[in-house]
mmCIF file of C-alpha atoms in Angstrom:
data_model
loop_
_atom_site.group_PDB
_atom_site.id
_atom_site.type_symbol
_atom_site.label_atom_id
_atom_site.label_comp_id
_atom_site.label_asym_id
_atom_site.label_seq_id
_atom_site.Cartn_x
_atom_site.Cartn_y
_atom_site.Cartn_z
ATOM 1 C CA VAL A 1 2.657 100.367 -97.636
ATOM 2 C CA LEU A 2 4.201 100.570 -94.159
ATOM 3 C CA ALA A 3 3.693 104.324 -93.927
ATOM 4 C CA SER A 4 -0.073 104.087 -94.452
ATOM 5 C CA PRO A 5 -2.299 103.775 -91.359
ATOM 6 C CA GLY A 6 -2.465 100.095 -90.428
ATOM 7 C CA GLY A 7 0.019 99.334 -93.183
ATOM 8 C CA GLN A 8 1.778 95.998 -93.011
ATOM 9 C CA HIS A 9 4.227 94.133 -95.149
ATOM 10 C CA PHE A 10 4.673 90.366 -94.747
ATOM 11 C CA SER A 11 8.468 90.471 -94.825
ATOM 12 C CA HIS A 12 8.651 93.379 -92.383
ATOM 13 C CA GLN A 13 6.213 91.689 -89.999
ATOM 14 C CA HIS A 14 7.754 88.208 -90.140
ATOM 15 C CA HIS A 15 11.431 88.922 -90.641
ATOM 16 C CA GLY A 16 11.941 92.064 -88.576
ATOM 17 C CA TYR A 17 13.663 92.409 -85.235
ATOM 18 C CA ALA A 18 10.403 92.265 -83.275
ATOM 19 C CA ALA A 19 9.340 89.014 -84.950
ATOM 20 C CA ARG A 20 12.736 87.475 -84.217
ATOM 21 C CA GLY A 21 12.344 88.494 -80.574
ATOM 22 C CA ARG A 22 9.252 86.343 -80.111
ATOM 23 C CA TYR A 23 11.291 83.317 -79.067
ATOM 24 C CA ALA A 24 8.365 81.103 -78.010
ATOM 25 C CA GLU A 25 6.969 81.298 -81.526
ATOM 26 C CA GLN A 26 10.320 80.239 -82.972
ATOM 27 C CA LEU A 27 10.826 77.453 -80.432
ATOM 28 C CA LYS A 28 7.405 76.003 -81.195
ATOM 29 C CA ARG A 29 8.357 75.864 -84.885
ATOM 30 C CA TRP A 30 11.460 73.846 -83.985
ATOM 31 C CA GLU A 31 9.377 71.536 -81.798
ATOM 32 C CA ARG A 32 7.233 70.584 -84.791
ATOM 33 C CA HIS A 33 10.327 69.056 -86.389
ATOM 34 C CA LEU A 34 12.479 67.891 -83.489
ATOM 35 C CA PRO A 35 11.779 66.132 -80.198
ATOM 36 C CA ALA A 36 12.290 68.386 -77.174
ATOM 37 C CA ASP A 37 15.306 66.361 -76.016
ATOM 38 C CA ARG A 38 17.112 67.306 -79.236
ATOM 39 C CA VAL A 39 16.967 71.071 -78.572
ATOM 40 C CA LEU A 40 19.032 72.882 -75.953
ATOM 41 C CA VAL A 41 18.052 76.445 -75.138
ATOM 42 C CA LEU A 42 20.640 78.519 -73.311
ATOM 43 C CA PHE A 43 20.859 82.149 -72.326
ATOM 44 C CA SER A 44 23.952 84.242 -72.907
ATOM 45 C CA SER A 45 23.622 85.487 -69.319
ATOM 46 C CA ASP A 46 24.179 81.894 -68.103
ATOM 47 C CA LEU A 47 27.346 81.693 -70.166
ATOM 48 C CA GLN A 48 28.551 85.047 -68.861
ATOM 49 C CA ARG A 49 27.748 84.209 -65.236
ATOM 50 C CA ASP A 50 29.130 80.654 -65.221
ATOM 51 C CA PRO A 51 30.940 79.656 -68.423
ATOM 52 C CA GLN A 52 32.246 76.378 -66.941
ATOM 53 C CA ALA A 53 28.839 75.048 -65.921
ATOM 54 C CA THR A 54 27.151 76.257 -69.103
ATOM 55 C CA MET A 55 29.748 74.672 -71.366
ATOM 56 C CA ALA A 56 29.618 71.449 -69.319
ATOM 57 C CA ARG A 57 25.878 71.407 -69.993
ATOM 58 C CA VAL A 58 26.520 71.844 -73.727
ATOM 59 C CA HIS A 59 29.077 69.019 -73.720
ATOM 60 C CA ARG A 60 26.684 66.688 -71.861
ATOM 61 C CA PHE A 61 23.865 67.562 -74.255
ATOM 62 C CA LEU A 62 26.081 66.750 -77.249
ATOM 63 C CA GLY A 63 27.417 63.586 -75.652
ATOM 64 C CA LEU A 64 30.956 64.949 -75.582
ATOM 65 C CA PRO A 65 33.462 64.651 -72.779
ATOM 66 C CA GLU A 66 33.448 67.682 -70.541
ATOM 67 C CA THR A 67 36.522 69.832 -70.900
ATOM 68 C CA HIS A 68 37.726 72.935 -69.142
ATOM 69 C CA THR A 69 36.591 76.193 -70.713
ATOM 70 C CA ALA A 70 39.850 77.903 -71.562
ATOM 71 C CA THR A 71 38.657 81.473 -71.318
ATOM 72 C CA SER A 72 36.159 83.637 -69.555
ATOM 73 C CA ARG A 73 36.590 86.392 -72.124
ATOM 74 C CA GLN A 74 33.333 87.853 -73.377
ATOM 75 C CA TRP A 75 33.459 88.214 -77.145
ATOM 76 C CA ASN A 76 31.688 91.093 -78.866
ATOM 77 C CA LYS A 77 30.882 92.705 -75.536
ATOM 78 C CA GLN A 78 29.482 96.167 -75.919
ATOM 79 C CA THR A 79 27.537 98.707 -73.978
ATOM 80 C CA ASN A 80 24.374 100.198 -75.316
ATOM 81 C CA ALA A 81 22.772 103.536 -74.727
ATOM 82 C CA ASP A 82 19.907 103.562 -72.242
ATOM 83 C CA LEU A 83 16.547 102.889 -73.830
ATOM 84 C CA PRO A 84 14.026 105.678 -73.275
ATOM 85 C CA ASP A 85 11.281 104.695 -70.796
ATOM 86 C CA ARG A 86 8.577 105.165 -73.433
ATOM 87 C CA ASP A 87 10.273 102.656 -75.759
ATOM 88 C CA ARG A 88 11.042 100.249 -72.910
ATOM 89 C CA SER A 89 7.365 100.245 -71.866
ATOM 90 C CA ARG A 90 6.198 99.664 -75.422
ATOM 91 C CA LEU A 91 8.583 96.732 -75.892
ATOM 92 C CA ARG A 92 7.641 95.195 -72.531
ATOM 93 C CA ALA A 93 3.988 95.290 -73.534
ATOM 94 C CA GLU A 94 4.713 93.910 -76.999
ATOM 95 C CA PHE A 95 6.728 90.936 -75.720
ATOM 96 C CA ALA A 96 4.851 90.208 -72.469
ATOM 97 C CA ALA A 97 2.684 87.372 -73.808
ATOM 98 C CA SER A 98 5.519 85.801 -75.787
ATOM 99 C CA ASP A 99 7.905 85.978 -72.823
ATOM 100 C CA LEU A 100 5.323 84.381 -70.531
ATOM 101 C CA GLU A 101 4.813 81.591 -73.062
ATOM 102 C CA LEU A 102 8.574 81.103 -73.436
ATOM 103 C CA GLY A 103 9.065 80.830 -69.687
ATOM 104 C CA ASP A 104 6.307 78.208 -69.580
ATOM 105 C CA LEU A 105 7.825 76.269 -72.499
ATOM 106 C CA LEU A 106 11.269 76.255 -70.884
ATOM 107 C CA GLY A 107 10.038 75.730 -67.348
ATOM 108 C CA ARG A 108 12.183 78.516 -65.978
ATOM 109 C CA GLN A 109 12.174 82.227 -65.358
ATOM 110 C CA LEU A 110 13.675 84.244 -68.163
ATOM 111 C CA PRO A 111 16.884 86.084 -67.251
ATOM 112 C CA TRP A 112 15.455 89.380 -68.420
ATOM 113 C CA ALA A 113 12.297 89.000 -66.307
ATOM 114 C CA GLU A 114 13.914 90.890 -63.437
ATOM 115 C CA LEU A 115 14.517 93.765 -65.851
ATOM 116 C CA ARG A 116 10.750 94.132 -66.285
ATOM 117 C CA GLN A 117 10.314 95.557 -62.791
#
């Protein structure tokens, strides 16, 4: 089915990596079930850049006392091969609308926005 021209499969379309990368779509699903003040969206880059402040934000959100973050170690850190320009351009185009919507929903610039340039 997928190999045929215009072929689509529901599971492939809705459960694949690309579908999971459309974060605005996923966030809007959550918002149908939870008030906005019950959802905290963080970026791993915030945690990497400033673990203390990011974890303090998590503690405040959960109503927990703020505690010192014991480590700055980055778990599961890995380097990836460079993405070919052709693939990078295709992915930028595919996610452009969703990323714009996500930035609007969150009221902030997405950390990967500077990578688009």
